[in-house]
Coordinates of C-alpha atoms and ligand atoms in Angstrom, one line a residue:
M296 CA 155.7 13.7 -65.1
I297 CA 155.9 11.9 -68.4
D298 CA 157.3 8.9 -68.5
L299 CA 158.4 8.3 -72.0
I300 CA 157.8 10.1 -75.6
L301 CA 157.5 8.5 -78.5
R302 CA 158.6 11.5 -80.9
G303 CA 157.6 11.9 -84.6
G304 CA 156.0 8.8 -85.6
T305 CA 153.3 8.5 -88.4
V306 CA 150.5 7.3 -85.5
H307 CA 147.9 5.0 -86.1
D308 CA 145.0 5.3 -83.6
G309 CA 143.5 1.2 -84.3
L310 CA 140.1 3.0 -85.1
G311 CA 140.8 2.8 -88.8
S312 CA 141.5 7.1 -88.8
A313 CA 143.5 8.6 -91.4
P314 CA 147.3 8.8 -89.5
E315 CA 149.1 12.0 -88.2
T316 CA 152.3 12.6 -87.6
A317 CA 152.3 13.0 -83.5
D318 CA 154.2 12.1 -80.7
V319 CA 153.1 10.0 -78.1
A320 CA 153.5 10.9 -74.7
I321 CA 152.9 7.7 -71.8
S322 CA 153.0 8.4 -68.3
G323 CA 153.0 4.8 -65.8
S324 CA 150.9 2.2 -67.8
R325 CA 148.3 4.7 -69.6
V326 CA 149.0 7.0 -72.4
V327 CA 148.4 10.7 -71.5
A328 CA 148.8 13.0 -74.7
V329 CA 149.0 12.3 -78.2
G330 CA 149.8 15.3 -80.6
P331 CA 152.4 17.6 -81.8
G332 CA 155.4 19.1 -80.2
L333 CA 155.0 17.1 -76.3
S334 CA 157.9 17.7 -74.4
G335 CA 158.9 16.8 -70.5
A336 CA 159.5 13.1 -70.7
R337 CA 162.6 11.7 -68.6
R338 CA 163.0 9.8 -71.9
E339 CA 162.2 10.0 -75.6
L340 CA 162.3 7.4 -78.5
D341 CA 162.6 9.0 -82.0
V342 CA 160.5 6.8 -84.2
A343 CA 159.8 9.2 -86.7
G344 CA 159.4 7.3 -90.3
L345 CA 158.0 4.5 -88.1
I346 CA 154.1 3.3 -87.4
V347 CA 152.9 4.1 -84.2
A348 CA 149.8 1.1 -83.4
P349 CA 148.2 -0.1 -80.6
G350 CA 150.1 -3.2 -79.7
F351 CA 148.4 -5.9 -81.6
V352 CA 145.6 -8.2 -80.0
D353 CA 145.8 -12.0 -81.1
A354 CA 142.3 -12.9 -81.9
H355 CA 143.2 -16.6 -81.8
A356 CA 145.7 -18.2 -80.1
H357 CA 146.6 -21.6 -78.5
S358 CA 149.1 -19.8 -76.1
D359 CA 147.3 -21.3 -73.1
L360 CA 150.3 -23.4 -71.4
V361 CA 153.1 -21.1 -72.8
P362 CA 152.9 -18.6 -69.6
L363 CA 153.8 -21.9 -67.4
M364 CA 156.8 -22.7 -69.4
D365 CA 160.5 -22.0 -67.9
E366 CA 161.4 -19.2 -69.9
P367 CA 159.9 -16.5 -70.8
Q368 CA 158.5 -17.0 -75.2
P369 CA 158.8 -13.1 -76.8
F370 CA 157.1 -15.0 -80.0
K371 CA 154.3 -12.9 -80.1
L372 CA 155.6 -9.9 -78.7
L373 CA 158.4 -9.7 -81.5
Q374 CA 155.4 -9.6 -83.8
G375 CA 153.9 -6.8 -82.3
V376 CA 151.0 -8.6 -80.4
T377 CA 151.1 -7.1 -76.6
T378 CA 147.1 -9.4 -75.8
E379 CA 146.2 -13.1 -77.2
I380 CA 142.8 -14.5 -76.8
N381 CA 143.6 -18.1 -75.4
G382 CA 141.4 -21.1 -75.3
N383 CA 140.1 -21.0 -78.7
C384 CA 138.5 -24.2 -81.2
G385 CA 136.7 -26.1 -77.9
Y386 CA 139.7 -26.6 -75.8
S387 CA 140.6 -24.7 -72.8
Y388 CA 142.9 -26.2 -70.2
A389 CA 140.0 -25.6 -67.9
P390 CA 138.3 -26.8 -66.0
D391 CA 139.1 -30.3 -65.3
A392 CA 140.8 -31.0 -68.8
S393 CA 142.8 -34.1 -67.8
R394 CA 140.5 -36.1 -69.8
L395 CA 140.9 -35.1 -72.7
E396 CA 145.0 -35.7 -72.4
E397 CA 144.2 -38.5 -75.3
L398 CA 143.6 -35.1 -78.3
T399 CA 145.8 -32.9 -76.6
G400 CA 148.6 -34.6 -75.8
V401 CA 149.5 -32.8 -72.9
S402 CA 148.6 -33.6 -68.8
V403 CA 147.8 -30.5 -66.7
P404 CA 146.0 -30.7 -63.7
D405 CA 142.4 -30.9 -63.2
W406 CA 142.0 -27.1 -62.7
T407 CA 139.2 -25.1 -61.9
F408 CA 139.2 -22.0 -64.5
A409 CA 139.9 -19.2 -61.8
A410 CA 142.5 -22.0 -60.9
Y411 CA 144.4 -21.6 -64.3
L412 CA 144.3 -18.2 -64.8
S413 CA 146.2 -17.9 -61.3
A414 CA 148.3 -20.6 -62.2
V415 CA 149.2 -18.4 -65.3
A416 CA 149.0 -15.3 -63.1
V417 CA 151.9 -16.6 -60.6
A418 CA 153.6 -17.9 -63.8
G419 CA 154.0 -15.0 -65.3
P420 CA 152.7 -14.1 -69.0
S421 CA 155.4 -12.5 -71.1
N422 CA 152.0 -10.6 -73.0
H423 CA 148.8 -9.9 -71.8
V424 CA 146.7 -12.8 -72.0
A425 CA 142.9 -13.4 -72.2
T426 CA 141.2 -17.1 -72.4
L427 CA 138.1 -18.7 -73.4
V428 CA 136.5 -21.1 -72.0
G429 CA 136.0 -24.2 -74.2
H430 CA 132.9 -26.5 -74.9
S431 CA 134.7 -29.6 -75.6
T432 CA 136.1 -29.3 -72.5
L433 CA 133.3 -28.4 -70.3
R434 CA 131.9 -31.8 -72.2
G435 CA 135.0 -33.5 -71.4
A436 CA 134.5 -32.4 -67.8
V437 CA 131.1 -33.8 -67.3
A438 CA 130.7 -36.6 -70.0
G439 CA 134.2 -37.4 -71.0
F440 CA 133.8 -38.7 -74.5
A441 CA 131.0 -40.2 -74.7
P442 CA 128.9 -38.9 -77.7
E443 CA 125.5 -38.7 -75.8
L444 CA 125.0 -36.9 -72.8
A445 CA 123.2 -38.2 -69.4
E446 CA 120.5 -36.6 -67.8
G447 CA 121.7 -33.4 -65.7
D448 CA 125.3 -33.4 -67.9
L449 CA 124.2 -30.1 -69.5
D450 CA 122.7 -28.5 -66.5
R451 CA 126.3 -28.9 -64.9
M452 CA 128.0 -27.6 -68.2
C453 CA 126.6 -24.7 -67.7
E454 CA 127.5 -24.0 -64.1
L455 CA 131.0 -25.3 -65.0
A456 CA 130.8 -22.3 -67.8
A457 CA 129.0 -19.9 -65.2
D458 CA 132.0 -20.4 -63.1
A459 CA 134.5 -19.7 -65.6
F460 CA 132.9 -16.7 -66.4
E461 CA 132.6 -15.7 -63.1
A462 CA 136.2 -16.2 -62.7
G463 CA 137.1 -14.3 -65.7
A464 CA 136.9 -16.3 -69.2
C465 CA 136.5 -13.5 -71.7
G466 CA 134.1 -15.7 -74.1
L467 CA 132.9 -19.7 -75.1
S468 CA 134.9 -21.5 -77.6
S469 CA 133.8 -24.4 -80.1
G470 CA 135.8 -26.6 -82.0
L471 CA 132.8 -28.5 -83.4
I472 CA 135.1 -30.7 -85.5
Y473 CA 137.1 -32.3 -83.0
P474 CA 135.4 -34.6 -80.2
P475 CA 133.9 -34.6 -78.0
G476 CA 132.5 -30.9 -79.1
S477 CA 131.7 -32.4 -82.7
Y478 CA 128.9 -34.8 -80.6
A479 CA 126.7 -31.9 -79.5
G480 CA 123.9 -30.9 -81.1
T481 CA 122.8 -26.7 -81.9
G482 CA 120.5 -26.7 -78.9
E483 CA 123.6 -28.1 -76.3
L484 CA 125.6 -25.0 -78.2
V485 CA 122.7 -22.7 -77.6
A486 CA 122.3 -23.4 -74.0
L487 CA 126.0 -23.2 -73.0
A488 CA 125.8 -19.6 -75.6
R489 CA 122.9 -18.0 -73.0
V490 CA 125.4 -18.8 -70.1
A491 CA 127.9 -16.9 -72.5
H492 CA 124.9 -14.0 -73.0
R493 CA 124.5 -13.9 -69.1
Y494 CA 127.8 -12.1 -68.9
G495 CA 128.0 -10.4 -71.8
V496 CA 131.1 -12.1 -73.5
P497 CA 130.6 -13.3 -77.2
Y498 CA 130.7 -17.3 -78.4
T499 CA 133.6 -17.6 -81.0
T500 CA 133.6 -21.2 -83.1
H501 CA 135.5 -23.7 -85.3
L502 CA 132.7 -24.2 -87.5
R503 CA 131.4 -27.8 -88.3
D504 CA 132.7 -27.4 -91.6
E505 CA 135.2 -25.1 -93.6
G506 CA 134.8 -26.6 -96.8
A507 CA 132.2 -28.0 -99.0
A508 CA 129.3 -27.2 -96.1
V509 CA 130.7 -24.3 -94.5
G510 CA 127.5 -22.1 -95.7
E511 CA 125.6 -24.9 -93.0
A512 CA 128.2 -24.5 -90.8
L513 CA 128.1 -21.0 -90.4
D514 CA 123.9 -20.6 -90.2
E515 CA 124.2 -23.0 -87.4
A516 CA 126.6 -20.7 -85.8
I517 CA 124.6 -17.8 -86.6
E518 CA 121.3 -19.8 -85.1
I519 CA 123.1 -19.8 -81.9
A520 CA 124.0 -16.6 -81.8
R521 CA 120.8 -15.3 -82.7
R522 CA 118.8 -17.6 -80.4
A523 CA 121.5 -16.7 -77.5
R524 CA 121.7 -13.2 -78.0
V525 CA 125.7 -13.0 -78.0
R526 CA 128.0 -12.0 -80.0
L527 CA 129.9 -14.1 -82.6
Q528 CA 133.4 -14.3 -83.7
V529 CA 133.9 -17.0 -86.4
S530 CA 137.1 -18.7 -86.6
H531 CA 140.5 -18.7 -89.0
C532 CA 137.6 -18.0 -91.5
K533 CA 138.2 -19.9 -95.1
V534 CA 136.8 -21.9 -97.7
A535 CA 138.9 -25.0 -97.6
G536 CA 139.3 -27.5 -99.6
R537 CA 140.1 -27.4 -103.5
P538 CA 136.7 -28.0 -104.6
N539 CA 135.4 -25.3 -102.9
H540 CA 137.8 -22.6 -103.8
G541 CA 137.0 -19.2 -105.4
R542 CA 133.7 -19.7 -103.4
A543 CA 134.5 -16.9 -100.4
S544 CA 131.4 -14.7 -100.9
L545 CA 129.8 -18.1 -99.3
L546 CA 131.4 -17.0 -96.2
L547 CA 131.2 -13.3 -96.7
D548 CA 127.6 -12.9 -97.9
R549 CA 126.1 -14.6 -95.1
L550 CA 128.2 -13.1 -92.8
R551 CA 126.6 -9.3 -94.3
A552 CA 123.0 -11.2 -94.2
A553 CA 123.3 -11.7 -90.2
R554 CA 125.0 -8.3 -89.4
A555 CA 121.9 -6.8 -91.4
A556 CA 119.3 -9.1 -89.7
G557 CA 120.6 -8.3 -86.6
V558 CA 123.1 -10.7 -84.9
D559 CA 126.5 -8.8 -84.0
V560 CA 129.2 -11.5 -86.0
R561 CA 132.7 -11.2 -86.9
G562 CA 135.2 -13.5 -87.8
D563 CA 139.1 -13.8 -87.8
Q564 CA 141.6 -15.2 -90.5
Y565 CA 145.4 -16.0 -90.5
P566 CA 147.2 -15.0 -93.6
Y567 CA 148.5 -18.5 -95.3
L568 CA 147.5 -21.1 -97.8
A569 CA 147.8 -23.6 -94.9
G570 CA 146.4 -24.8 -92.2
A571 CA 147.6 -26.8 -89.0
T572 CA 145.9 -29.3 -86.4
V573 CA 145.9 -32.9 -85.5
L574 CA 146.8 -35.5 -88.0
A575 CA 143.3 -36.8 -86.9
A576 CA 141.5 -34.2 -88.2
L577 CA 142.2 -36.1 -91.5
L578 CA 139.4 -39.0 -90.3
P579 CA 135.5 -37.9 -90.4
P580 CA 135.0 -37.0 -86.1
S581 CA 133.4 -40.2 -85.9
A582 CA 136.5 -41.7 -85.9
L583 CA 137.0 -40.5 -82.6
A584 CA 134.0 -41.5 -81.0
G585 CA 134.2 -42.8 -77.6
G586 CA 137.7 -42.6 -77.4
R587 CA 138.3 -45.7 -79.6
L588 CA 140.3 -44.6 -82.3
R589 CA 143.2 -47.4 -82.1
E590 CA 140.7 -49.5 -81.9
V591 CA 138.8 -48.4 -84.4
L592 CA 142.0 -48.0 -86.9
A593 CA 142.9 -51.9 -86.0
S594 CA 139.9 -53.1 -88.3
P595 CA 140.4 -53.0 -92.0
F596 CA 136.5 -52.9 -92.3
E597 CA 136.6 -50.0 -90.0
R598 CA 139.2 -48.2 -92.9
L599 CA 137.4 -48.5 -95.4
R600 CA 133.9 -47.8 -93.9
L601 CA 135.9 -44.3 -93.1
R602 CA 136.8 -43.7 -96.2
S603 CA 134.1 -43.8 -98.2
L604 CA 132.7 -41.7 -95.2
A605 CA 135.7 -39.2 -96.1
E606 CA 135.9 -39.2 -99.6
A607 CA 132.1 -38.4 -99.9
G608 CA 133.2 -34.9 -98.6
G609 CA 130.9 -32.6 -96.5
T610 CA 130.0 -32.3 -92.9
G611 CA 131.7 -35.4 -91.1
S612 CA 133.7 -36.5 -93.6
G613 CA 137.0 -34.8 -91.8
L614 CA 139.6 -33.0 -94.1
W615 CA 140.8 -35.5 -96.2
G616 CA 139.1 -34.7 -99.2
D617 CA 140.1 -30.8 -98.7
A618 CA 144.1 -31.7 -99.7
V619 CA 146.9 -33.9 -101.3
P620 CA 148.8 -35.5 -99.5
A621 CA 151.9 -33.7 -101.2
G622 CA 150.1 -31.0 -99.2
I623 CA 149.9 -32.4 -95.9
L624 CA 153.2 -32.4 -93.8
V625 CA 153.6 -33.9 -90.8
T626 CA 155.3 -31.6 -87.8
S627 CA 154.9 -33.6 -85.1
H628 CA 154.9 -37.4 -84.3
A629 CA 155.7 -40.0 -81.7
D630 CA 158.1 -41.5 -84.0
A631 CA 160.9 -38.4 -85.3
S632 CA 161.2 -40.1 -88.5
F633 CA 158.3 -38.6 -89.7
T634 CA 158.0 -34.7 -89.0
G635 CA 158.9 -32.6 -91.5
R636 CA 157.6 -34.9 -94.3
T637 CA 154.7 -34.8 -96.6
L638 CA 152.6 -38.0 -96.8
A639 CA 152.7 -38.2 -100.0
A640 CA 157.0 -38.6 -99.1
I641 CA 156.2 -40.9 -96.3
A642 CA 153.5 -42.7 -98.2
G643 CA 156.1 -43.6 -101.6
E644 CA 154.3 -46.5 -103.4
R645 CA 151.8 -47.1 -100.3
D646 CA 148.5 -45.9 -100.6
P647 CA 148.4 -42.6 -98.9
W648 CA 144.8 -43.2 -97.0
E649 CA 146.4 -46.3 -95.1
V650 CA 149.6 -44.8 -93.9
A651 CA 147.6 -41.3 -92.7
C652 CA 145.7 -44.6 -90.8
D653 CA 148.7 -45.8 -89.5
L654 CA 150.2 -42.6 -88.5
V655 CA 147.5 -41.6 -86.3
A656 CA 147.2 -44.8 -85.2
A657 CA 150.4 -44.7 -84.0
D658 CA 150.1 -41.4 -82.3
P659 CA 146.7 -39.7 -82.3
A660 CA 148.1 -36.7 -80.9
A661 CA 150.5 -36.3 -83.9
Q662 CA 150.4 -32.4 -85.8
M663 CA 149.8 -31.4 -89.5
V664 CA 150.3 -28.6 -91.5
I665 CA 147.9 -28.5 -94.4
E666 CA 147.4 -27.1 -97.5
M667 CA 144.1 -26.2 -98.8
M668 CA 143.3 -22.7 -99.2
A669 CA 143.3 -20.5 -102.2
E670 CA 145.0 -16.8 -102.6
E671 CA 141.6 -15.4 -104.4
D672 CA 139.8 -16.6 -101.0
V673 CA 142.4 -15.6 -98.6
A674 CA 142.6 -12.0 -99.9
E675 CA 138.9 -11.8 -100.6
I676 CA 138.0 -12.6 -97.2
M677 CA 141.1 -10.1 -95.7
A678 CA 139.6 -7.2 -97.7
D679 CA 136.0 -7.6 -95.6
P680 CA 136.1 -5.4 -92.9
L681 CA 134.3 -7.6 -91.0
I682 CA 137.4 -9.7 -90.7
G683 CA 140.4 -9.4 -87.9
I684 CA 143.8 -11.7 -87.7
G685 CA 144.4 -14.0 -85.3
S686 CA 147.4 -16.4 -85.7
D687 CA 146.1 -19.9 -84.6
N688 CA 149.3 -20.4 -83.4
G689 CA 150.6 -23.9 -81.6
P690 CA 153.2 -23.7 -78.7
P691 CA 156.9 -21.6 -79.9
T692 CA 158.9 -24.6 -80.5
G693 CA 159.6 -27.3 -82.6
L694 CA 158.3 -27.2 -86.2
E695 CA 155.1 -25.2 -86.3
H696 CA 153.3 -23.4 -88.6
P697 CA 155.2 -20.4 -89.3
R698 CA 152.5 -18.0 -88.3
T699 CA 153.0 -19.1 -85.0
W700 CA 155.9 -16.7 -85.6
G701 CA 155.5 -14.7 -88.2
C702 CA 151.2 -14.3 -88.5
F703 CA 150.7 -10.5 -88.3
P704 CA 154.3 -9.5 -89.5
R705 CA 153.4 -11.1 -92.8
F706 CA 150.1 -9.8 -92.9
L707 CA 151.6 -6.9 -92.6
G708 CA 154.8 -7.1 -95.6
S709 CA 153.0 -9.8 -97.3
Y710 CA 149.6 -8.8 -97.8
V711 CA 149.3 -4.6 -96.7
R712 CA 153.0 -3.3 -98.3
E713 CA 153.1 -5.9 -100.9
R714 CA 149.5 -6.9 -102.6
G715 CA 147.3 -3.7 -101.3
V716 CA 145.2 -6.1 -100.1
V717 CA 144.0 -2.9 -97.3
G718 CA 145.4 0.3 -97.0
W719 CA 147.4 0.5 -93.4
A720 CA 145.1 2.5 -91.6
E721 CA 142.3 -0.5 -92.0
A722 CA 145.0 -3.2 -91.6
V723 CA 146.1 -1.7 -88.0
R724 CA 142.3 -1.7 -87.5
K725 CA 141.9 -5.2 -87.9
M726 CA 144.4 -6.5 -85.4
T727 CA 143.7 -3.9 -82.8
S728 CA 140.1 -2.5 -81.9
A729 CA 138.2 -5.2 -84.4
T730 CA 139.4 -8.0 -81.5
A731 CA 139.9 -5.7 -78.7
D732 CA 136.0 -4.6 -79.2
Q733 CA 134.6 -8.4 -79.6
F734 CA 136.3 -9.8 -76.3
G735 CA 135.6 -6.4 -74.2
L736 CA 138.9 -5.5 -73.6
R737 CA 138.5 -2.1 -72.4
G738 CA 141.2 0.6 -73.0
R739 CA 143.1 -1.6 -75.3
G740 CA 143.2 -1.8 -79.0
W741 CA 142.9 1.8 -79.7
L742 CA 145.4 4.2 -79.2
G743 CA 144.8 7.9 -77.7
A744 CA 144.6 9.5 -74.0
G745 CA 143.4 7.6 -71.8
A746 CA 143.9 4.3 -73.2
Y747 CA 146.7 1.3 -71.7
A748 CA 150.1 1.7 -73.1
D749 CA 150.2 -1.1 -75.2
V750 CA 152.0 -0.1 -78.4
C751 CA 153.8 -1.5 -81.7
V752 CA 155.9 0.8 -83.4
F753 CA 157.0 -1.0 -86.7
D754 CA 158.7 -0.1 -90.3
P755 CA 156.5 -0.2 -93.0
A756 CA 159.2 -0.6 -95.6
T757 CA 160.8 -3.6 -94.3
V758 CA 157.8 -5.2 -91.5
G759 CA 157.7 -9.1 -92.6
H760 CA 158.6 -12.4 -92.1
T761 CA 160.5 -15.5 -94.0
G762 CA 159.4 -18.1 -92.3
T763 CA 158.0 -21.2 -94.5
Y764 CA 156.0 -24.4 -93.2
T765 CA 159.7 -26.2 -93.2
D766 CA 162.0 -24.0 -91.6
P767 CA 159.2 -21.6 -89.9
S768 CA 160.6 -20.2 -86.7
A769 CA 162.5 -17.2 -88.4
R770 CA 162.6 -13.5 -86.0
P771 CA 160.4 -11.0 -88.0
T772 CA 161.5 -7.7 -89.8
G773 CA 160.3 -4.4 -88.7
I774 CA 158.6 -4.9 -85.6
V775 CA 160.9 -1.9 -84.2
H776 CA 159.7 -1.2 -80.3
V777 CA 156.5 -3.2 -78.7
L778 CA 155.3 -1.4 -75.2
L779 CA 153.2 -3.6 -72.7
E780 CA 151.7 -1.0 -70.3
G781 CA 154.4 1.5 -70.6
R782 CA 157.2 -0.7 -70.4
V783 CA 159.1 -1.3 -73.5
V784 CA 159.4 -4.8 -73.6
V785 CA 160.9 -5.3 -77.2
E786 CA 163.5 -2.4 -78.2
S787 CA 165.2 -2.2 -81.6
G788 CA 163.9 -5.4 -82.6
E789 CA 165.3 -7.1 -79.6
F790 CA 163.4 -8.7 -76.2
T791 CA 164.2 -6.6 -73.1
G792 CA 163.5 -9.8 -71.0
G793 CA 160.8 -11.0 -68.3
R794 CA 157.4 -11.6 -67.8
H795 CA 155.5 -8.6 -67.7
G796 CA 151.9 -9.1 -69.1
R797 CA 148.4 -9.8 -67.2
V798 CA 145.4 -12.0 -67.0
L799 CA 143.3 -10.0 -68.5
R800 CA 139.2 -10.4 -68.0
P801 CA 136.7 -8.6 -69.5
Ligands
LIG958 ZN1 140.2 -24.3 -85.0

């Protein structure tokens, strides 16, 4: 018996094939047939004129703690996303993440990786989640914020990484602009990536530099992948900073050359000109050494020293030189009177550097949205077949970057329909199989008999997102139905309730 037929839609298989007008038959959690004239189902949904695609897979999410929130959180399902990859940028919330509280601003129990995954499974995520183990978390668990590892520390980190992969971590992530990850040399990352290799999972990285030194930073990531023989995922690909605009080929040429040399590298991207991160990322990472940030910022001499590093640009300079004060929006701060205002507005007549230091000293976990990319680079990177889509979202509360609520609909509406940067079949592939394959999610990211019935049905004429940096949480348009293993969790644009996602292991 067939449970459900999606009748007469334009079916994209997620592999980039030409679409066909067909019915999709679903039984239990699986697609059982795709073709014309299917019949005999308990229920049918007429989807003529709509695109039927595999549920989107978000390559780069930070929803690690979202499943533990009191209410179900449909913010990804409402974008058509059925699976998120969490634990990015070096930060997972296990193992033993309590020592990173100063940076994350959140306190969590000292979970093992297995305990974290079972806490998520018990709470019940609203969509499927797979989780990377973070290098900064591993380092923090063993050595706190110490810049140098002691004898035996790296071995211990490798053991913890192996435990995480045994428990079901879908890869290793790093965030090399954030301490303590930023203290690592290449050799330390190779050692950990070799553990990932033993489990056949990839290495994802927020590069050591995404601006002037992005080429060298990418060379390092490729070297790590080559020496450890792992697949490489370059997170949120960009060329940041006004002096670097127009240099997307610097990144793309290296990705292509690495593949030609046998390294299996891909990347992901969010379709915006602004990023979002902690306000402290404006400062050189050395400011955060040893967890002494407040102490360092209390010294006028240190502020001057940091400023000269920041203004020099390149590796170790932080994001200060990549943006202007009017392009830096404070989105969360312990003093709520600063949120929703730009650094330029907060500073007024005062020196913006000093004001930024004051803001960070007052709340080291404060967050910002920072405009640092150029439209031509975003489009050039997007058009490359090696690049998939990842939102880099924050939690779905408060003033977050609009990518949290609208990344996928915006990509489809603004870049595919309006600008034609890529065609629909390729756009769907970028959001589905490109990422599912990279993270070893079998049976997902494509649509055909035998696949899991994670499905997104959307209207190509209306899909989009109107959220802005100051009013980000608008509901996306054009996402009509979303299915999670055969269950209709979004119907006619409305969340139907429940926590039906799974913890996925590769
Ligand atoms: Zn990142």
